[in-house]
Every structure is written in structure tokens, then in C-alpha cells.
Amino acid sequence: MENSIAPIILVLSRNAQFAKQSNNTIEAFNERRFLRKREKLMKGKLILKGAFLLFAIPQAQFKYRSRANAWLSTSTARI
């Protein structure tokens, strides 16, 4: 009787391991997809922020404008 139960338990444990592995794979895939979307969003936000700083600041405030140029060049270099 013990011999007939052992193969069933072995199959069930293998199925459980496979299900766990595939679940981990799906979770990892979703995590990578989320991170890629977030990275694209952050790049877009940085570019928009830099463009706003460059064009929204009046010409009279030249020192702030040069700071915005420096900030934009360093932030795009980090990406």
C-alpha cells in the first residue's frame, strides 16, 4: 500500500514545484515589466521638467536659466 502512494506523492510534489517555479517566473516578468514602464515614465518626467525649466524661466533671469541647463545636462547624462 505504501508503494502505491509514493508515486502519487512524488507527482504531486513535482507539480507543486513546477507551479511554484512558473508563478515565480510570472511574478519576475511582471516586476520587470513594471520597472521598465516606471523607468520610461521617469525619463519622460525628467525631460518634461527640464524643458519646463528651460522655457518657462524668463530670459532676464539668466543665472537661473544656466542652472536649469546644467541640471538638464546632468540629469540626462545619468539616464
Tab-separated table of N, CA and C in Angstrom:
chain	number	residue	atom	x	y	z
A	1	MET	N	0.832	-1.197	0.000
A	1	MET	CA	0.000	0.000	0.000
A	1	MET	C	0.875	1.260	0.000
A	2	GLU	N	1.952	1.216	0.764
A	2	GLU	CA	2.840	2.366	0.816
A	2	GLU	C	3.500	2.617	-0.538
A	3	ASN	N	3.756	1.562	-1.285
A	3	ASN	CA	4.382	1.692	-2.596
A	3	ASN	C	3.447	2.350	-3.611
A	4	SER	N	2.159	2.154	-3.469
A	4	SER	CA	1.231	2.735	-4.434
A	4	SER	C	0.991	4.239	-4.172
A	5	ILE	N	1.203	4.676	-2.949
A	5	ILE	CA	1.003	6.081	-2.609
A	5	ILE	C	2.235	6.920	-2.969
A	6	ALA	N	3.410	6.330	-2.877
A	6	ALA	CA	4.658	7.072	-3.109
A	6	ALA	C	4.709	7.731	-4.490
A	7	PRO	N	4.371	7.057	-5.595
A	7	PRO	CA	4.434	7.734	-6.893
A	7	PRO	C	3.451	8.904	-6.995
A	8	ILE	N	2.297	8.776	-6.369
A	8	ILE	CA	1.303	9.861	-6.399
A	8	ILE	C	1.843	11.075	-5.660
A	9	ILE	N	2.440	10.847	-4.497
A	9	ILE	CA	3.009	11.942	-3.718
A	9	ILE	C	4.153	12.596	-4.487
A	10	LEU	N	4.962	11.774	-5.161
A	10	LEU	CA	6.077	12.294	-5.957
A	10	LEU	C	5.564	13.186	-7.088
A	11	VAL	N	4.522	12.729	-7.778
A	11	VAL	CA	3.947	13.514	-8.879
A	11	VAL	C	3.357	14.818	-8.353
A	12	LEU	N	2.635	14.743	-7.241
A	12	LEU	CA	2.042	15.944	-6.665
A	12	LEU	C	3.106	16.953	-6.231
A	13	SER	N	4.185	16.459	-5.628
A	13	SER	CA	5.238	17.378	-5.195
A	13	SER	C	5.936	18.000	-6.400
A	14	ARG	N	6.125	17.231	-7.473
A	14	ARG	CA	6.725	17.797	-8.689
A	14	ARG	C	5.817	18.859	-9.299
A	15	ASN	N	4.514	18.579	-9.318
A	15	ASN	CA	3.563	19.568	-9.838
A	15	ASN	C	3.593	20.847	-9.006
A	16	ALA	N	3.677	20.677	-7.695
A	16	ALA	CA	3.719	21.841	-6.807
A	16	ALA	C	4.987	22.647	-7.055
A	17	GLN	N	6.120	21.960	-7.242
A	17	GLN	CA	7.372	22.667	-7.520
A	17	GLN	C	7.287	23.414	-8.847
A	18	PHE	N	6.724	22.767	-9.852
A	18	PHE	CA	6.595	23.405	-11.162
A	18	PHE	C	5.688	24.626	-11.085
A	19	ALA	N	4.582	24.480	-10.360
A	19	ALA	CA	3.650	25.604	-10.217
A	19	ALA	C	4.336	26.769	-9.502
A	20	LYS	N	5.116	26.455	-8.487
A	20	LYS	CA	5.825	27.498	-7.751
A	20	LYS	C	6.842	28.194	-8.662
A	21	GLN	N	7.587	27.408	-9.454
A	21	GLN	CA	8.570	27.990	-10.368
A	21	GLN	C	7.901	28.871	-11.412
A	22	SER	N	6.809	28.385	-11.997
A	22	SER	CA	6.144	29.175	-13.033
A	22	SER	C	5.534	30.441	-12.434
A	23	ASN	N	5.044	30.345	-11.209
A	23	ASN	CA	4.494	31.528	-10.541
A	23	ASN	C	5.599	32.558	-10.303
A	24	ASN	N	6.774	32.073	-9.869
A	24	ASN	CA	7.905	32.977	-9.665
A	24	ASN	C	8.314	33.630	-10.983
A	25	THR	N	8.268	32.872	-12.069
A	25	THR	CA	8.632	33.407	-13.379
A	25	THR	C	7.656	34.497	-13.789
A	26	ILE	N	6.370	34.242	-13.589
A	26	ILE	CA	5.346	35.234	-13.940
A	26	ILE	C	5.521	36.492	-13.097
A	27	GLU	N	5.777	36.326	-11.803
A	27	GLU	CA	5.979	37.474	-10.924
A	27	GLU	C	7.206	38.272	-11.346
A	28	ALA	N	8.281	37.570	-11.689
A	28	ALA	CA	9.503	38.257	-12.118
A	28	ALA	C	9.258	39.018	-13.418
A	29	PHE	N	8.515	38.399	-14.335
A	29	PHE	CA	8.197	39.058	-15.605
A	29	PHE	C	7.384	40.322	-15.365
A	30	ASN	N	6.366	40.212	-14.503
A	30	ASN	CA	5.529	41.382	-14.196
A	30	ASN	C	6.333	42.476	-13.521
A	31	GLU	N	7.245	42.075	-12.633
A	31	GLU	CA	8.094	43.052	-11.943
A	31	GLU	C	8.993	43.779	-12.941
A	32	ARG	N	9.606	43.026	-13.858
A	32	ARG	CA	10.460	43.657	-14.868
A	32	ARG	C	9.653	44.593	-15.757
A	33	ARG	N	8.447	44.163	-16.134
A	33	ARG	CA	7.584	44.996	-16.977
A	33	ARG	C	7.215	46.295	-16.252
A	34	PHE	N	6.875	46.171	-14.974
A	34	PHE	CA	6.538	47.349	-14.169
A	34	PHE	C	7.728	48.302	-14.075
A	35	LEU	N	8.930	47.741	-13.846
A	35	LEU	CA	10.115	48.582	-13.719
A	35	LEU	C	10.443	49.290	-15.034
A	36	ARG	N	10.250	48.589	-16.158
A	36	ARG	CA	10.502	49.216	-17.456
A	36	ARG	C	9.534	50.375	-17.689
A	37	LYS	N	8.249	50.155	-17.372
A	37	LYS	CA	7.255	51.221	-17.535
A	37	LYS	C	7.599	52.407	-16.637
A	38	ARG	N	7.989	52.113	-15.407
A	38	ARG	CA	8.317	53.171	-14.454
A	38	ARG	C	9.544	53.954	-14.922
A	39	GLU	N	10.529	53.225	-15.458
A	39	GLU	CA	11.739	53.886	-15.951
A	39	GLU	C	11.412	54.829	-17.116
A	40	LYS	N	10.565	54.378	-18.036
A	40	LYS	CA	10.152	55.233	-19.154
A	40	LYS	C	9.418	56.472	-18.647
A	41	LEU	N	8.545	56.247	-17.665
A	41	LEU	CA	7.797	57.363	-17.090
A	41	LEU	C	8.730	58.377	-16.450
A	42	MET	N	9.721	57.884	-15.704
A	42	MET	CA	10.651	58.785	-15.028
A	42	MET	C	11.491	59.561	-16.037
A	43	LYS	N	11.916	58.898	-17.116
A	43	LYS	CA	12.668	59.605	-18.160
A	43	LYS	C	11.813	60.714	-18.761
A	44	GLY	N	10.560	60.397	-19.042
A	44	GLY	CA	9.646	61.394	-19.596
A	44	GLY	C	9.448	62.560	-18.655
A	45	LYS	N	9.320	62.270	-17.364
A	45	LYS	CA	9.139	63.333	-16.379
A	45	LYS	C	10.375	64.219	-16.312
A	46	LEU	N	11.566	63.598	-16.348
A	46	LEU	CA	12.793	64.380	-16.298
A	46	LEU	C	12.911	65.300	-17.503
A	47	ILE	N	12.593	64.777	-18.675
A	47	ILE	CA	12.687	65.580	-19.894
A	47	ILE	C	11.678	66.723	-19.858
A	48	LEU	N	10.448	66.425	-19.408
A	48	LEU	CA	9.442	67.483	-19.311
A	48	LEU	C	9.835	68.553	-18.294
A	49	LYS	N	10.380	68.092	-17.183
A	49	LYS	CA	10.799	69.027	-16.140
A	49	LYS	C	11.917	69.933	-16.660
A	50	GLY	N	12.879	69.327	-17.357
A	50	GLY	CA	13.982	70.104	-17.915
A	50	GLY	C	13.498	71.082	-18.960
A	51	ALA	N	12.576	70.636	-19.810
A	51	ALA	CA	12.031	71.535	-20.842
A	51	ALA	C	11.278	72.686	-20.189
A	52	PHE	N	10.529	72.392	-19.138
A	52	PHE	CA	9.802	73.446	-18.426
A	52	PHE	C	10.781	74.459	-17.838
A	53	LEU	N	11.848	73.947	-17.215
A	53	LEU	CA	12.830	74.851	-16.616
A	53	LEU	C	13.512	75.710	-17.672
A	54	LEU	N	13.751	75.135	-18.846
A	54	LEU	CA	14.439	75.895	-19.893
A	54	LEU	C	13.570	76.978	-20.506
A	55	PHE	N	12.299	76.668	-20.727
A	55	PHE	CA	11.467	77.590	-21.497
A	55	PHE	C	10.542	78.460	-20.643
A	56	ALA	N	10.263	78.043	-19.415
A	56	ALA	CA	9.327	78.804	-18.602
A	56	ALA	C	10.015	79.943	-17.855
A	57	ILE	N	11.312	79.828	-17.667
A	57	ILE	CA	12.035	80.868	-16.932
A	57	ILE	C	12.337	82.021	-17.896
A	58	PRO	N	12.017	83.238	-17.524
A	58	PRO	CA	12.248	84.373	-18.428
A	58	PRO	C	13.731	84.575	-18.741
A	59	GLN	N	13.986	85.227	-19.864
A	59	GLN	CA	15.357	85.486	-20.291
A	59	GLN	C	16.101	86.390	-19.306
A	60	ALA	N	15.372	87.269	-18.622
A	60	ALA	CA	16.012	88.221	-17.712
A	60	ALA	C	16.727	87.513	-16.566
A	61	GLN	N	16.224	86.344	-16.177
A	61	GLN	CA	16.840	85.607	-15.069
A	61	GLN	C	17.833	84.599	-15.640
A	62	PHE	N	18.904	85.115	-16.196
A	62	PHE	CA	19.830	84.266	-16.932
A	62	PHE	C	20.553	83.274	-16.030
A	63	LYS	N	20.859	83.684	-14.796
A	63	LYS	CA	21.614	82.772	-13.923
A	63	LYS	C	20.781	81.520	-13.594
A	64	TYR	N	19.470	81.688	-13.424
A	64	TYR	CA	18.628	80.522	-13.164
A	64	TYR	C	18.521	79.648	-14.408
A	65	ARG	N	18.504	80.305	-15.556
A	65	ARG	CA	18.418	79.562	-16.813
A	65	ARG	C	19.668	78.695	-17.019
A	66	SER	N	20.827	79.239	-16.683
A	66	SER	CA	22.047	78.448	-16.838
A	66	SER	C	22.057	77.290	-15.838
A	67	ARG	N	21.487	77.507	-14.651
A	67	ARG	CA	21.363	76.402	-13.690
A	67	ARG	C	20.460	75.305	-14.251
A	68	ALA	N	19.385	75.741	-14.906
A	68	ALA	CA	18.467	74.760	-15.495
A	68	ALA	C	19.173	73.981	-16.596
A	69	ASN	N	19.982	74.644	-17.401
A	69	ASN	CA	20.754	73.953	-18.436
A	69	ASN	C	21.700	72.939	-17.816
A	70	ALA	N	22.370	73.345	-16.739
A	70	ALA	CA	23.302	72.435	-16.074
A	70	ALA	C	22.552	71.248	-15.469
A	71	TRP	N	21.404	71.519	-14.869
A	71	TRP	CA	20.623	70.444	-14.270
A	71	TRP	C	20.156	69.464	-15.336
A	72	LEU	N	19.697	69.988	-16.473
A	72	LEU	CA	19.203	69.121	-17.540
A	72	LEU	C	20.326	68.268	-18.105
A	73	SER	N	21.496	68.855	-18.304
A	73	SER	CA	22.591	68.086	-18.888
A	73	SER	C	23.060	66.995	-17.921
A	74	THR	N	23.070	67.271	-16.617
A	74	THR	CA	23.492	66.237	-15.674
A	74	THR	C	22.434	65.161	-15.536
A	75	SER	N	21.154	65.532	-15.571
A	75	SER	CA	20.103	64.526	-15.384
A	75	SER	C	19.994	63.623	-16.606
A	76	THR	N	20.200	64.159	-17.803
A	76	THR	CA	20.134	63.281	-18.982
A	76	THR	C	21.377	62.422	-19.072
A	77	ALA	N	22.497	62.905	-18.528
A	77	ALA	CA	23.708	62.088	-18.525
A	77	ALA	C	23.543	60.900	-17.586
A	78	ARG	N	22.794	61.077	-16.495
A	78	ARG	CA	22.562	59.977	-15.553
A	78	ARG	C	21.688	58.893	-16.146
A	79	ILE	N	20.796	59.256	-17.041
A	79	ILE	CA	19.904	58.280	-17.658
A	79	ILE	C	20.715	57.488	-18.621
